Amino acid sequence: MTIQSDAPVHGTVDDVELPVDPARRRRAALAEAVAHAEPAVVGNRRGAVGVRTYGPGCVALALRGRFDRAGMERLRALSGEIEQHASAELVIDLAGLDHCDPALARVIARLRIRCLAREARVELHEPPEALAAELGQFRM
């Protein structure tokens, strides 16, 4: 699917036009996902989710704010579509999380495990310390 990057669609994974170089493509997709992270409830900056594809089987996911019930439901609803699209690579930017409760950690862990089981590469960017420890990615 090809959707203009300046017209995000709610509840779908959006493609963006990106550079040919894989590392630059990944960075650009993450920037797009962060820029277009949308809250689960209009006017609510809590639990914002941004998703962009950046090539066949490659997905960038950005999570921002503090996830409440509506944010968790939105992320769970998107998880199946993200898994389906992330057959080669999933990059998750967690730098904008205000808090990571156990329910959010479980959703991220489940998404990560399902993608790894399909032999997709999974990369977490700047997870909060507690989440990094829970996922076995200790920060130095």
GROMACS .gro file of C-alpha atoms in nm:
model
  140
    1MET     CA    1   0.000   0.000   0.000
    2THR     CA    2   0.132   0.348  -0.081
    3ILE     CA    3   0.003   0.634   0.132
    4GLN     CA    4   0.141   0.986   0.136
    5SER     CA    5   0.345   1.047   0.449
    6ASP     CA    6   0.166   1.375   0.520
    7ALA     CA    7  -0.174   1.203   0.531
    8PRO     CA    8  -0.158   0.936   0.804
    9VAL     CA    9  -0.437   0.682   0.818
   10HIS     CA   10  -0.574   0.580   1.159
   11GLY     CA   11  -0.531   0.213   1.245
   12THR     CA   12  -0.318   0.112   0.948
   13VAL     CA   13   0.047   0.066   0.869
   14ASP     CA   14   0.159   0.340   0.630
   15ASP     CA   15   0.426   0.326   0.361
   16VAL     CA   16   0.656   0.625   0.310
   17GLU     CA   17   0.891   0.719   0.029
   18LEU     CA   18   1.242   0.662   0.165
   19PRO     CA   19   1.609   0.658   0.062
   20VAL     CA   20   1.764   0.347  -0.094
   21ASP     CA   21   2.029   0.297   0.178
   22PRO     CA   22   1.884   0.057   0.443
   23ALA     CA   23   2.025   0.244   0.745
   24ARG     CA   24   1.899   0.580   0.617
   25ARG     CA   25   1.565   0.421   0.528
   26ARG     CA   26   1.531   0.286   0.883
   27ARG     CA   27   1.616   0.624   1.040
   28ALA     CA   28   1.376   0.809   0.809
   29ALA     CA   29   1.094   0.562   0.881
   30LEU     CA   30   1.149   0.597   1.257
   31ALA     CA   31   1.142   0.976   1.224
   32GLU     CA   32   0.815   0.952   1.026
   33ALA     CA   33   0.664   0.715   1.284
   34VAL     CA   34   0.762   0.950   1.567
   35ALA     CA   35   0.633   1.257   1.381
   36HIS     CA   36   0.299   1.092   1.307
   37ALA     CA   37   0.245   0.915   1.640
   38GLU     CA   38  -0.123   0.954   1.708
   39PRO     CA   39  -0.296   0.923   2.044
   40ALA     CA   40  -0.562   0.656   2.089
   41VAL     CA   41  -0.814   0.927   2.178
   42VAL     CA   42  -0.826   1.256   1.983
   43GLY     CA   43  -0.688   1.539   2.194
   44ASN     CA   44  -0.519   1.296   2.433
   45ARG     CA   45  -0.137   1.293   2.409
   46ARG     CA   46  -0.118   0.976   2.615
   47GLY     CA   47  -0.039   0.646   2.450
   48ALA     CA   48   0.053   0.776   2.104
   49VAL     CA   49   0.144   0.517   1.837
   50GLY     CA   50   0.315   0.580   1.501
   51VAL     CA   51   0.373   0.306   1.243
   52ARG     CA   52   0.546   0.322   0.905
   53THR     CA   53   0.675   0.061   0.662
   54TYR     CA   54   1.011   0.123   0.495
   55GLY     CA   55   1.050  -0.162   0.253
   56PRO     CA   56   0.923  -0.512   0.194
   57GLY     CA   57   0.873  -0.671   0.536
   58CYS     CA   58   1.019  -0.374   0.729
   59VAL     CA   59   0.819  -0.180   0.990
   60ALA     CA   60   0.907   0.113   1.217
   61LEU     CA   61   0.695   0.153   1.531
   62ALA     CA   62   0.714   0.454   1.766
   63LEU     CA   63   0.548   0.459   2.107
   64ARG     CA   64   0.510   0.791   2.291
   65GLY     CA   65   0.364   0.908   2.620
   66ARG     CA   66   0.196   0.709   2.893
   67PHE     CA   67  -0.027   0.423   2.784
   68ASP     CA   68  -0.369   0.406   2.941
   69ARG     CA   69  -0.644   0.157   2.859
   70ALA     CA   70  -0.734   0.320   2.524
   71GLY     CA   71  -0.368   0.331   2.417
   72MET     CA   72  -0.315  -0.033   2.510
   73GLU     CA   73  -0.626  -0.138   2.316
   74ARG     CA   74  -0.506   0.053   2.009
   75LEU     CA   75  -0.159  -0.105   2.030
   76ARG     CA   76  -0.307  -0.454   2.072
   77ALA     CA   77  -0.536  -0.394   1.773
   78LEU     CA   78  -0.240  -0.287   1.558
   79SER     CA   79  -0.016  -0.574   1.672
   80GLY     CA   80  -0.159  -0.826   1.425
   81GLU     CA   81  -0.111  -0.592   1.131
   82ILE     CA   82   0.239  -0.500   1.248
   83GLU     CA   83   0.334  -0.868   1.282
   84GLN     CA   84   0.201  -0.939   0.934
   85HIS     CA   85   0.398  -0.653   0.774
   86ALA     CA   86   0.720  -0.706   0.978
   87SER     CA   87   0.834  -1.027   0.812
   88ALA     CA   88   1.195  -0.908   0.772
   89GLU     CA   89   1.249  -0.635   1.032
   90LEU     CA   90   1.074  -0.450   1.314
   91VAL     CA   91   1.230  -0.141   1.469
   92ILE     CA   92   1.060  -0.003   1.781
   93ASP     CA   93   1.142   0.346   1.908
   94LEU     CA   94   1.065   0.369   2.280
   95ALA     CA   95   1.250   0.693   2.359
   96GLY     CA   96   0.926   0.886   2.407
   97LEU     CA   97   0.767   0.656   2.664
   98ASP     CA   98   0.684   0.834   2.988
   99HIS     CA   99   0.621   0.508   3.174
  100CYS     CA  100   0.623   0.137   3.096
  101ASP     CA  101   0.379  -0.067   3.300
  102PRO     CA  102   0.368  -0.449   3.295
  103ALA     CA  103   0.078  -0.461   3.046
  104LEU     CA  104   0.271  -0.252   2.792
  105ALA     CA  105   0.584  -0.461   2.850
  106ARG     CA  106   0.382  -0.778   2.776
  107VAL     CA  107   0.243  -0.637   2.451
  108ILE     CA  108   0.591  -0.531   2.334
  109ALA     CA  109   0.743  -0.865   2.441
  110ARG     CA  110   0.470  -1.063   2.262
  111LEU     CA  111   0.514  -0.857   1.944
  112ARG     CA  112   0.891  -0.900   1.965
  113ILE     CA  113   0.872  -1.278   2.021
  114ARG     CA  114   0.624  -1.331   1.737
  115CYS     CA  115   0.844  -1.139   1.494
  116LEU     CA  116   1.160  -1.321   1.610
  117ALA     CA  117   0.980  -1.655   1.571
  118ARG     CA  118   0.917  -1.561   1.208
  119GLU     CA  119   1.292  -1.491   1.180
  120ALA     CA  120   1.244  -1.116   1.150
  121ARG     CA  121   1.513  -0.890   1.294
  122VAL     CA  122   1.383  -0.688   1.593
  123GLU     CA  123   1.555  -0.376   1.721
  124LEU     CA  124   1.451  -0.170   2.025
  125HIS     CA  125   1.562   0.193   2.039
  126GLU     CA  126   1.607   0.354   2.380
  127PRO     CA  127   1.376   0.138   2.591
  128PRO     CA  128   1.319   0.258   2.949
  129GLU     CA  129   1.557   0.084   3.190
  130ALA     CA  130   1.287  -0.134   3.348
  131LEU     CA  131   1.162  -0.251   3.007
  132ALA     CA  132   1.515  -0.319   2.882
  133ALA     CA  133   1.584  -0.532   3.188
  134GLU     CA  134   1.255  -0.720   3.153
  135LEU     CA  135   1.333  -0.796   2.788
  136GLY     CA  136   1.690  -0.901   2.870
  137GLN     CA  137   1.851  -0.600   2.704
  138PHE     CA  138   2.051  -0.451   2.987
  139ARG     CA  139   2.182  -0.101   2.926
  140MET     CA  140   2.534   0.000   3.019
   0.00000   0.00000   0.00000
